[in-house]
Short mmCIF file of C-alpha atoms and ligand atoms in Angstrom, two decimals:
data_model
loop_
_atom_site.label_atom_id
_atom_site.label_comp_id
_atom_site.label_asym_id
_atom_site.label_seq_id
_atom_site.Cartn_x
_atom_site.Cartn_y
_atom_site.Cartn_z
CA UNK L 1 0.00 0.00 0.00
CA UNK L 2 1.21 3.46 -0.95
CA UNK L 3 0.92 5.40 2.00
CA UNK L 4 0.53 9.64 1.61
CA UNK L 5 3.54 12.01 1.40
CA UNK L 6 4.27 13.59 5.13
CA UNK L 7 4.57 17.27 4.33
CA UNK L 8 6.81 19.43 5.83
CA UNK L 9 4.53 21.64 7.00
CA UNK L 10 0.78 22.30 7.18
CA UNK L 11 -2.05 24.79 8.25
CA UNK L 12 -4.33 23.37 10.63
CA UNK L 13 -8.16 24.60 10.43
CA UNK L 14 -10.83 23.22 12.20
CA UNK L 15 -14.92 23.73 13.06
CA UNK L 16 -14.07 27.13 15.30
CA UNK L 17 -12.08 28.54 13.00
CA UNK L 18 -14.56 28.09 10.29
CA UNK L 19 -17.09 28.89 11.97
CA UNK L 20 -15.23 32.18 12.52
CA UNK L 21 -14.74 33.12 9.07
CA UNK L 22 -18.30 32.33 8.21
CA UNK L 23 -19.69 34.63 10.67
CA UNK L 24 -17.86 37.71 9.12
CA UNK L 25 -19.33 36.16 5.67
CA UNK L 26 -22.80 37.41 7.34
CA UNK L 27 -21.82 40.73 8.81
CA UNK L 28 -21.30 43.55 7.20
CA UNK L 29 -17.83 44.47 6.62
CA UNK L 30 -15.88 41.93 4.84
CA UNK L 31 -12.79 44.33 5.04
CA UNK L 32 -11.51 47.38 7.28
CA UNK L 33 -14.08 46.47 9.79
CA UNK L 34 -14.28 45.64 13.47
CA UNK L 35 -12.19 42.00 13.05
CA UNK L 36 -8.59 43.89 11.91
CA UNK L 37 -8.75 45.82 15.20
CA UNK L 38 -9.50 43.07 17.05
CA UNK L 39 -6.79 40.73 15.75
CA UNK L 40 -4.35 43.53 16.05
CA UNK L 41 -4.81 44.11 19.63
CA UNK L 42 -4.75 40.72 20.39
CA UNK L 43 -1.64 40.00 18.68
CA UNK L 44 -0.18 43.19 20.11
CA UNK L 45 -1.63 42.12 23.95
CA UNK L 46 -0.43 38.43 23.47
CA UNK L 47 3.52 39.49 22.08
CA UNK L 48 3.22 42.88 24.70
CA UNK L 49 3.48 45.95 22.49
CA UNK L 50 1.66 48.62 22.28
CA UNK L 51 0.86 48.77 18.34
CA UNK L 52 0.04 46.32 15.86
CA UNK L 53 -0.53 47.05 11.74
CA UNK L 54 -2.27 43.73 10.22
CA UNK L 55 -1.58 43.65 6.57
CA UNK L 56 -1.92 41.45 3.45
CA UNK L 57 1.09 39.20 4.14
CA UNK L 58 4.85 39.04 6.01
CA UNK L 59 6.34 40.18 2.87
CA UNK L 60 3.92 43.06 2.75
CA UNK L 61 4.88 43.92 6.41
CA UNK L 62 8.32 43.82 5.67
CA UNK L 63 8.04 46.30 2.70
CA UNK L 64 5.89 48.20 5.28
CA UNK L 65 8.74 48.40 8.32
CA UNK L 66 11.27 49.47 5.90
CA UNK L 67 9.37 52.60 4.24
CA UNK L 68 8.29 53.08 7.92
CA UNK L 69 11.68 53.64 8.64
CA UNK L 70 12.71 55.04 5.92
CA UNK L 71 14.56 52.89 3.68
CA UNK L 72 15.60 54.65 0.34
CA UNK L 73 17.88 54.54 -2.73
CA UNK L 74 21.39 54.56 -1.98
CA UNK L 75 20.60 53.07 2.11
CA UNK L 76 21.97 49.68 3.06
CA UNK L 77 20.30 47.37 5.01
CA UNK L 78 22.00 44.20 6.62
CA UNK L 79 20.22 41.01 6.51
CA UNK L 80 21.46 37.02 7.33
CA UNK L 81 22.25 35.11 3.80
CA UNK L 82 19.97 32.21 5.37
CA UNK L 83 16.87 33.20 5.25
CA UNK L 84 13.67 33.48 3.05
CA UNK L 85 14.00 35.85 -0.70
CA UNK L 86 11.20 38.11 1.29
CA UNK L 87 13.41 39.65 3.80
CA UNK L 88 16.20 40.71 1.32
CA UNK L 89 13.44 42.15 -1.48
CA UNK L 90 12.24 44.01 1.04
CA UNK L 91 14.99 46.37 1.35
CA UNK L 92 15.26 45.91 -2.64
CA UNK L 93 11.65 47.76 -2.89
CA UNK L 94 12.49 50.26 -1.37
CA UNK L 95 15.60 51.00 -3.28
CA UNK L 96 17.82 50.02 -0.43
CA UNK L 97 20.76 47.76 -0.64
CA UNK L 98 20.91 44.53 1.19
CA UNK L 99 23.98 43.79 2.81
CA UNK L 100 24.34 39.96 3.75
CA UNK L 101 26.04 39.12 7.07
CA UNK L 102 27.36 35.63 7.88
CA UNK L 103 25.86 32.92 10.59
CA UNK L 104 27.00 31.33 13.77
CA UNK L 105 27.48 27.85 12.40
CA UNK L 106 26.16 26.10 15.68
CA UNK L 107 22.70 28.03 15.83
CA UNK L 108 22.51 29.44 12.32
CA UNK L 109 20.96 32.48 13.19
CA UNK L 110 22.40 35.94 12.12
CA UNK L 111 26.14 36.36 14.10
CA UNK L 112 26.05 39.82 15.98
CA UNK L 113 30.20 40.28 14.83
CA UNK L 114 29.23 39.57 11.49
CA UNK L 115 26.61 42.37 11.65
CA UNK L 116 29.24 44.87 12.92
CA UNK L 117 31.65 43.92 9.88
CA UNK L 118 28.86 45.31 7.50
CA UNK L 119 27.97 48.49 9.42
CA UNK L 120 28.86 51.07 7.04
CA UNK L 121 27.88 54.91 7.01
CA UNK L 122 24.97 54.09 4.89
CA UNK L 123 23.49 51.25 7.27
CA UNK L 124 19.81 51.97 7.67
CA UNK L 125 18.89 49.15 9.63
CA UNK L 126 19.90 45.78 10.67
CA UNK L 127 16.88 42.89 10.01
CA UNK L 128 17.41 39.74 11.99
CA UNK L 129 15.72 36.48 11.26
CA UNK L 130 14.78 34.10 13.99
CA UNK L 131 15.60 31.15 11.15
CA UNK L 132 13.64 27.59 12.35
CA UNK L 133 11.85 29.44 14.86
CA UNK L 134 14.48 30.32 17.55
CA UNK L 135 15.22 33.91 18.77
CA UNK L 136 18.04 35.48 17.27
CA UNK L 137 20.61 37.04 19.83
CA UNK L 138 18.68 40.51 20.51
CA UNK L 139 20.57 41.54 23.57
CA UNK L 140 24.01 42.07 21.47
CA UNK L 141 21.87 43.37 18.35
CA UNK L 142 20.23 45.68 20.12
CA UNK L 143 23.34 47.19 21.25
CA UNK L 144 25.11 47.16 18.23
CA UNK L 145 22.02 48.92 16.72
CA UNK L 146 21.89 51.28 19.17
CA UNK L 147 25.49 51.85 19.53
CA UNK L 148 25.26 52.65 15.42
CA UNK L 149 22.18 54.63 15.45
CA UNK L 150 20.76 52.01 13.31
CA UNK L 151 17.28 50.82 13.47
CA UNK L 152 16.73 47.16 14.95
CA UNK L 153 14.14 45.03 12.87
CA UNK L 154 13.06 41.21 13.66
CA UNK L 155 11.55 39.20 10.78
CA UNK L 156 9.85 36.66 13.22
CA UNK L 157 8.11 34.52 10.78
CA UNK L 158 9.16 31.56 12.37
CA UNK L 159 9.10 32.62 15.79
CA UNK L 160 5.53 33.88 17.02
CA UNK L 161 5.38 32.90 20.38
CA UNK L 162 9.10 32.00 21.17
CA UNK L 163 11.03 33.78 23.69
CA UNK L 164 14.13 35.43 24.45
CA UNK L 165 15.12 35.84 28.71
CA UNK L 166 11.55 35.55 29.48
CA UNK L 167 10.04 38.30 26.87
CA UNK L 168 8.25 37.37 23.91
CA UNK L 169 9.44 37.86 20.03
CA UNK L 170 7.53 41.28 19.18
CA UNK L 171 8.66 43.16 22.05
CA UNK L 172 12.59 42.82 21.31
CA UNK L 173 13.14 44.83 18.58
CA UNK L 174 12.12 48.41 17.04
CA UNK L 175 9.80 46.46 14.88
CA UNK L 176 8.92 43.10 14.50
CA UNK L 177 7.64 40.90 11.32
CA UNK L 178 5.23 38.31 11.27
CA UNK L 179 3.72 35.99 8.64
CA UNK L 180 0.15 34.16 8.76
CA UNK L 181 0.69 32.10 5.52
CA UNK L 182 -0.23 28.62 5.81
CA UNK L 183 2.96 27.29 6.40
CA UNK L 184 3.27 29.15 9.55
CA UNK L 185 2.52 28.99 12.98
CA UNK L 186 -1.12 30.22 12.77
CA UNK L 187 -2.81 31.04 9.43
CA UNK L 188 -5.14 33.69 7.81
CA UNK L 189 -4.80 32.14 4.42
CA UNK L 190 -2.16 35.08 3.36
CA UNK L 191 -1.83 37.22 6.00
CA UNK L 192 1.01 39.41 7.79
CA UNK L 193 1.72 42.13 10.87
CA UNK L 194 4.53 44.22 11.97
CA UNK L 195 4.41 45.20 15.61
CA UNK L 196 5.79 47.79 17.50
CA UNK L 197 5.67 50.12 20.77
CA UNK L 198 6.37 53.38 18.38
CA UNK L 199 3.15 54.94 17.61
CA UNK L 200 4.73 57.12 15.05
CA UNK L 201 5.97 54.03 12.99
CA UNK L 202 2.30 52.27 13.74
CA UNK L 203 0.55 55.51 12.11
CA UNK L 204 2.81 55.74 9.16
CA UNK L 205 2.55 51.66 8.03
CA UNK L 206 -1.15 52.33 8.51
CA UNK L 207 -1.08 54.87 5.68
CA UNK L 208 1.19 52.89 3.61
CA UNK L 209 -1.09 50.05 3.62
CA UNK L 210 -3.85 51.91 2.80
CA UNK L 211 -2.87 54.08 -0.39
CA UNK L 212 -1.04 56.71 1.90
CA UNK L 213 -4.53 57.54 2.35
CA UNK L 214 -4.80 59.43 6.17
CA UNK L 215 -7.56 57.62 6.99
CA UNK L 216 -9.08 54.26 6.10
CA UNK L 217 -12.95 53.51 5.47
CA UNK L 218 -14.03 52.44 8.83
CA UNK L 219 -12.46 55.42 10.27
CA UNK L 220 -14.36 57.88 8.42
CA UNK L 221 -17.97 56.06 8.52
CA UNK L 222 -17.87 56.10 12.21
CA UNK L 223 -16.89 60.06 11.95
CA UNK L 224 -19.47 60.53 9.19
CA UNK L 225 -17.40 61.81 6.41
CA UNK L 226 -16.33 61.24 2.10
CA UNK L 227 -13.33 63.43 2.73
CA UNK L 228 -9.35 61.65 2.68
CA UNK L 229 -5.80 62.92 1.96
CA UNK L 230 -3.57 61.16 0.00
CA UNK L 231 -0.24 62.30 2.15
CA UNK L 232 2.29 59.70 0.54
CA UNK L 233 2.79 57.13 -1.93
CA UNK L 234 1.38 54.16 -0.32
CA UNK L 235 -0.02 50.12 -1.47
CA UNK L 236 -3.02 48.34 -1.04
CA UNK L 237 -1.69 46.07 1.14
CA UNK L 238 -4.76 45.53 3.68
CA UNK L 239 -5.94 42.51 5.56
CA UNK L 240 -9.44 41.59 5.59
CA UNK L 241 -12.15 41.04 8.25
CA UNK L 242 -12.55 37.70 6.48
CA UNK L 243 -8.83 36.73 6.85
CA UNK L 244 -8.59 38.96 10.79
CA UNK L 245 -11.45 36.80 11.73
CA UNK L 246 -9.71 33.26 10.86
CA UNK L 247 -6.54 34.79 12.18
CA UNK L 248 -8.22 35.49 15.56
CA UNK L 249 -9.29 32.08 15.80
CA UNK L 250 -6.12 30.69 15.32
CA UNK L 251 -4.41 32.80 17.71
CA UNK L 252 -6.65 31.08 20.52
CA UNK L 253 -4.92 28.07 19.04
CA UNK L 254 -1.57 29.30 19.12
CA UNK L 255 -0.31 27.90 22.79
CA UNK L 256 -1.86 24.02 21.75
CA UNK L 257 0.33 24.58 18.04
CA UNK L 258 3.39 25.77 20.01
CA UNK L 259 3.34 22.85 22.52
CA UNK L 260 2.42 20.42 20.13
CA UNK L 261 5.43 21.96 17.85
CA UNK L 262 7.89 21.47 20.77
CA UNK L 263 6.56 17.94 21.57
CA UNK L 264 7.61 16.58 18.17
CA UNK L 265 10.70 18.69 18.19
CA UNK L 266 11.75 16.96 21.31
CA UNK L 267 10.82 13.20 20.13
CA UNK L 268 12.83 14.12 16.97
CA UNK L 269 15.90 15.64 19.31
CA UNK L 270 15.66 12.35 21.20
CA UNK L 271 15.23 9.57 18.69
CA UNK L 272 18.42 11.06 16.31
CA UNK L 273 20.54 11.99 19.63
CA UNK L 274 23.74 9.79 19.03
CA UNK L 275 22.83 9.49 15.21
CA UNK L 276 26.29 9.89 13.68
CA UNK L 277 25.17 11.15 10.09
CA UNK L 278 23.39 13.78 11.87
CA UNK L 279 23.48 17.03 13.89
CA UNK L 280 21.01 19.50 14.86
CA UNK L 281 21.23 23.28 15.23
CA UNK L 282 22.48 24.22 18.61
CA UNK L 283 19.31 25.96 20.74
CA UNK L 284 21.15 28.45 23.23
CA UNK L 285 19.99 28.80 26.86
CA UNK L 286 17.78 31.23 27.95
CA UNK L 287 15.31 30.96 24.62
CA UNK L 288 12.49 29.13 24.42
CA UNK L 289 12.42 27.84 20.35
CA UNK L 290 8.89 28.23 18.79
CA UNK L 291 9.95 25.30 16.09
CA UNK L 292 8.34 26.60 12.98
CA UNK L 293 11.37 24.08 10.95
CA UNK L 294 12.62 20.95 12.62
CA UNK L 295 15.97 21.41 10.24
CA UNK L 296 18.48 19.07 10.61
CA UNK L 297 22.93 19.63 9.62
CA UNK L 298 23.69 16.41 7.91
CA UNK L 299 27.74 14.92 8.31
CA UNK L 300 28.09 14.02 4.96
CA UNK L 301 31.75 12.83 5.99
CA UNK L 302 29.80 9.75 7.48
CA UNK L 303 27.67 8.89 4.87
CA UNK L 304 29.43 9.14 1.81
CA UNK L 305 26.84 10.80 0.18
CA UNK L 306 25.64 14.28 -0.86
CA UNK L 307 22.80 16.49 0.58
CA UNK L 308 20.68 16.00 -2.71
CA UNK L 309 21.11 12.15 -3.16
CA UNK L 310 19.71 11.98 0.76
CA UNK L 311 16.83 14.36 -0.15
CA UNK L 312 15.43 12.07 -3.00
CA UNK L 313 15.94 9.04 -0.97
CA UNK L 314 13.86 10.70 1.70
CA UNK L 315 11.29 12.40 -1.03
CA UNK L 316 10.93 8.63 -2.75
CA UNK L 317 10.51 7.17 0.83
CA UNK L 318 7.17 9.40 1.50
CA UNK L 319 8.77 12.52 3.36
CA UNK L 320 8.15 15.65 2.09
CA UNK L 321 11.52 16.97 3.41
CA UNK L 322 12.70 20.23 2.08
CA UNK L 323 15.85 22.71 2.05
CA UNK L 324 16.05 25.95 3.55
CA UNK L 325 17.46 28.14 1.93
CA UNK L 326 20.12 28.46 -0.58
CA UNK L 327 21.42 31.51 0.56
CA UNK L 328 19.94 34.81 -0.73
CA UNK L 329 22.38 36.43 -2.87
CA UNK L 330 23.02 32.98 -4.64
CA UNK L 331 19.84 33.51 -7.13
CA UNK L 332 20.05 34.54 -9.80
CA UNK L 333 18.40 38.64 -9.55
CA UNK L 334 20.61 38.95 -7.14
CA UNK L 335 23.77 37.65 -8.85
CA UNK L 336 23.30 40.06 -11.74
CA UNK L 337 21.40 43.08 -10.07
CA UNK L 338 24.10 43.28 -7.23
CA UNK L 339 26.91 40.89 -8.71
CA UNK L 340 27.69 39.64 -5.11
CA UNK L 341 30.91 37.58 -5.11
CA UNK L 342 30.70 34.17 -4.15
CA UNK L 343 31.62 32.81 -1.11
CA UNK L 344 30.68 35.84 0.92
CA UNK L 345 28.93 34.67 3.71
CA UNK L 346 30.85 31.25 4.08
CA UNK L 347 29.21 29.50 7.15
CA UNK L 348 25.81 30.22 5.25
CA UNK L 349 27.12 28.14 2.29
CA UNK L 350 28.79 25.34 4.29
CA UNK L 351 25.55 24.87 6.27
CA UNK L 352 23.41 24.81 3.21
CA UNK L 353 25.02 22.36 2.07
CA UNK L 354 23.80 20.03 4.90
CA UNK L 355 20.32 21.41 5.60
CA UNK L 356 17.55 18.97 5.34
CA UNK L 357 13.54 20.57 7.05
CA UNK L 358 12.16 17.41 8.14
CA UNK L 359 8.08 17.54 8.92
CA UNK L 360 6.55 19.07 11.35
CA UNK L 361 3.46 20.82 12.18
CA UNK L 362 0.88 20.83 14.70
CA UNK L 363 -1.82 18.08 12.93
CA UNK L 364 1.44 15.58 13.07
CA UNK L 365 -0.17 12.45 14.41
CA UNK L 366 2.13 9.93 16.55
CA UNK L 367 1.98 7.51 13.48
CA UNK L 368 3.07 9.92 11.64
CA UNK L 369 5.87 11.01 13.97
CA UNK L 370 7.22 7.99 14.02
CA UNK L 371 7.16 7.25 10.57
CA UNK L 372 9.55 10.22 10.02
CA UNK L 373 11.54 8.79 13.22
CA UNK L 374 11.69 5.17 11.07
CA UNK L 375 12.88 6.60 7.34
CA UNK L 376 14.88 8.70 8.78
CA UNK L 377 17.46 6.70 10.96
CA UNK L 378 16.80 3.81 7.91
CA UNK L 379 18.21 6.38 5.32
CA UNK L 380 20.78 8.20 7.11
CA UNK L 381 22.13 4.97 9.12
CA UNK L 382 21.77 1.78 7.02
CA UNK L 383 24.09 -0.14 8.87
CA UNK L 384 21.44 -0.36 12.07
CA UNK L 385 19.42 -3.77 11.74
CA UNK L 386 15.59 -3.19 11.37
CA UNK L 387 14.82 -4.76 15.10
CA UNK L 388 17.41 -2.54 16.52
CA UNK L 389 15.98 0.43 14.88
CA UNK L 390 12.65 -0.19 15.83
CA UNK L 391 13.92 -0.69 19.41
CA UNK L 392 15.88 2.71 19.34
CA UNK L 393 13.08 4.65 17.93
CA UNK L 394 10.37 2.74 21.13
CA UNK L 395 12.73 3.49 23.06
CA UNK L 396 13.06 7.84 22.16
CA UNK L 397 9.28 7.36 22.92
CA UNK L 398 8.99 6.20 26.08
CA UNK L 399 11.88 8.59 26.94
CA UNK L 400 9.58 11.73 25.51
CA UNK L 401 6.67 10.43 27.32
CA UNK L 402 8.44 10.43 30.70
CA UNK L 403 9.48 14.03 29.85
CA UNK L 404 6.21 15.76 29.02
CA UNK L 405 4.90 13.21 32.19
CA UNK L 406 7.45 15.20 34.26
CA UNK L 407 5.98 18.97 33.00
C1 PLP F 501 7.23 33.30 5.27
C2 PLP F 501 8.35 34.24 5.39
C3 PLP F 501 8.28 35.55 4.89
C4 PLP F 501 7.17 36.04 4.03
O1 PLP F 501 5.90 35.85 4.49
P1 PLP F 501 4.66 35.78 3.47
O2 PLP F 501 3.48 35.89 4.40
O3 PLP F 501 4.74 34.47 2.77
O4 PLP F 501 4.77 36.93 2.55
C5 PLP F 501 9.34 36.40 5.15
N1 PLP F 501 10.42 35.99 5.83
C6 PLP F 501 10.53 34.73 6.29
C7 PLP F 501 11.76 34.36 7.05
C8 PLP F 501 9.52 33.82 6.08
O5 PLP F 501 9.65 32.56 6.50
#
């Protein structure tokens, strides 16, 4: 029997959450209404900032956080070579120049030295990525940021709900990114937000998702008036009752996700601990990891083979593994629109290299879990008898069930 492909990630949607969007389908605003408040605050209350700007996805509220800071032609802007296109074309938008800084190799999130390297007079603004999900160093970014007079900018669309020292992503940096695409931790079909405690910044993102328009159509039926300014060049980049409404409903959702997210994490962490063809991203103390990728370092030294020939093996065996990313400035617009020399960010290409996102989201059932366990220590360590394997992998189980027994 063929048995179904185990993504690497999916969205998660039940009766509540449609029953959510269909309500909106009744009222009368389908857009700019009552739910986009309500989802902001609530996102805003649950990260602990004062503002929140919902718009139509992460990439949109990146483009939004660097006009809102004023990103323009000839400005550079430092971002991590690992991480999504979106945070790089961002800056791009805008004009701006991104400037790729280098990894730590053991956590592969953006290195704070690495950052100060590319600090030039034209630095507007420094983005970090919390890459997989864990929080990027923010006490030595912060400094460095504010030692430059740079702004500080966290694209935390893998890390809603982790946390750095005991304070949530959101409330760590000047502004802070979030995505709600499918993929991610909690979904409003396409959906994004920026938050931040400046109310200056909130105002001016509102405008730029709204036409640069100084007010937006809920605003002015409550006040009873046709009349608007265009002030600025803006987008329509809003986000929808419709989508706020699903978004909300997910958000109640979030803790179950996060803990179900960390459960599988830590089976994973348990049944490839001692794995030889295998290492995992160091998680430093202090942070708790919201695990939006469970991404694994293979040691191709051990098994003889390459990165690709593994990921087919594990595609044909029913995994839907997948590979993030090849760093930015290795595609192709960016090869000929900034003609980056190779080899610039060399812990970024070493890693790649090795990566391999195995699946995991919060639907995952134990079956399922433990089918990835299974093909994975079979493909990566063919040497291990099938009894033995089976053993090992019972074994990480019982282990992870004494663990969350002990919480
Ligand atoms: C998903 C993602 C984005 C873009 O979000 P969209 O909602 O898909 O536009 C940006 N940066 C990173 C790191 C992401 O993972």
């Amino acid at each position: 029997m063929k048995q179904k492909v185990i993504p690497y990630g999916r969205p998660w949607v039940d009766e509540q959450d449609v029953a959510a969007a269909v309500e909106v389908l009744h009222s009368e605003w389908l857009t700019t209404g009552p739910k986009v408040v309500e989802f902001e605050q609530a996102v805003a209350a649950y990260v602990g900032v004062q503002a929140a700007v919902a718009v139509s996805s992460g990439t949109a509220a990146l483009h939004a956080a660097m006009d809102a800071i004023g990103v323009k032609a000839g400005d550079e802007v430092i971002v991590p070579a690992l991480t999504f296109v979106a945070t790089a074309n961002a800056v791009v938008y805008q004009g701006g120049r991104p400037v790729f800084a280098d990894i730590d190799p053991e956590t592969l999130l953006l290195a704070p030295e690495e950052v100060e390297k590319k600090i030039s007079p034209r630095t507007k603004a420094v983005i970090a990525v919390d890459y997989a999900g864990q929080p990027c160093d923010y006490d030595a970014l912060r400094d460095i940021a504010r030692r430059a007079g740079i702004f500080l900018v966290a694209d935390a669309c893998h890390s809603l709900g982790a946390e750095y020292h005991g304070r949530r992503v959101g409330s760590l940096a000047d502004l802070t990114v979030f995505s709600f695409h499918p993929v991610k931790h909690i979904t409003s079909g396409e959906g994004g937000m920026v938050v931040t405690d400046d109310p200056e910044l909130a105002a001016r993102m509102r405008r730029f998702r709204n036409h640069g328009l100084d007010s937006d159509h809920h605003q002015r039926f409550r006040e009873g008036t046709w009349r608007y300014e265009m002030v600025e060049l803006g987008y329509n980049y809003r986000l929808s009752d419709l989508q706020c409404a699903l978004g909300m409903s997910q958000l109640r959702r979030l803790p179950e996700f996060l803990a179900r997210r960390r459960e599988v994490a830590r089976r994973y962490d348990l049944a490839f601990e001692g794995l030889p063809a295998l290492s995992r991203p160091r998680v430093r103390e202090g942070v708790s990891h919201a695990y939006h990728l469970y991404v694994i370092l293979l040691n191709l030294e051990v098994g003889g083979r390459g990165r690709d020939e593994i990921f087919q093996d594990l595609r044909a065996a029913g995994l839907g593994v997948n590979v993030h990313y090849l760093p930015v400035y290795r595609h192709t617009y960016y090869q000929s629109r900034f003609a980056i020399p190779g080899g610039v960010c060399p812990l970024a290409e070493a890693a790649y290299e090795r990566l391999l996102t195995l699946p995991l989201y919060p639907a995952m059932s134990e079956a399922e879990v433990e089918r990835v366990i299974m093909i994975v220590r079979e493909i990566l360590d063919p040497g291990l008898a099938p009894a033995q394997r089976y053993l090992v992998s019972l074994t990480a189980h019982d282990e992870a069930m004494r663990v969350c027994a002990e919480k």
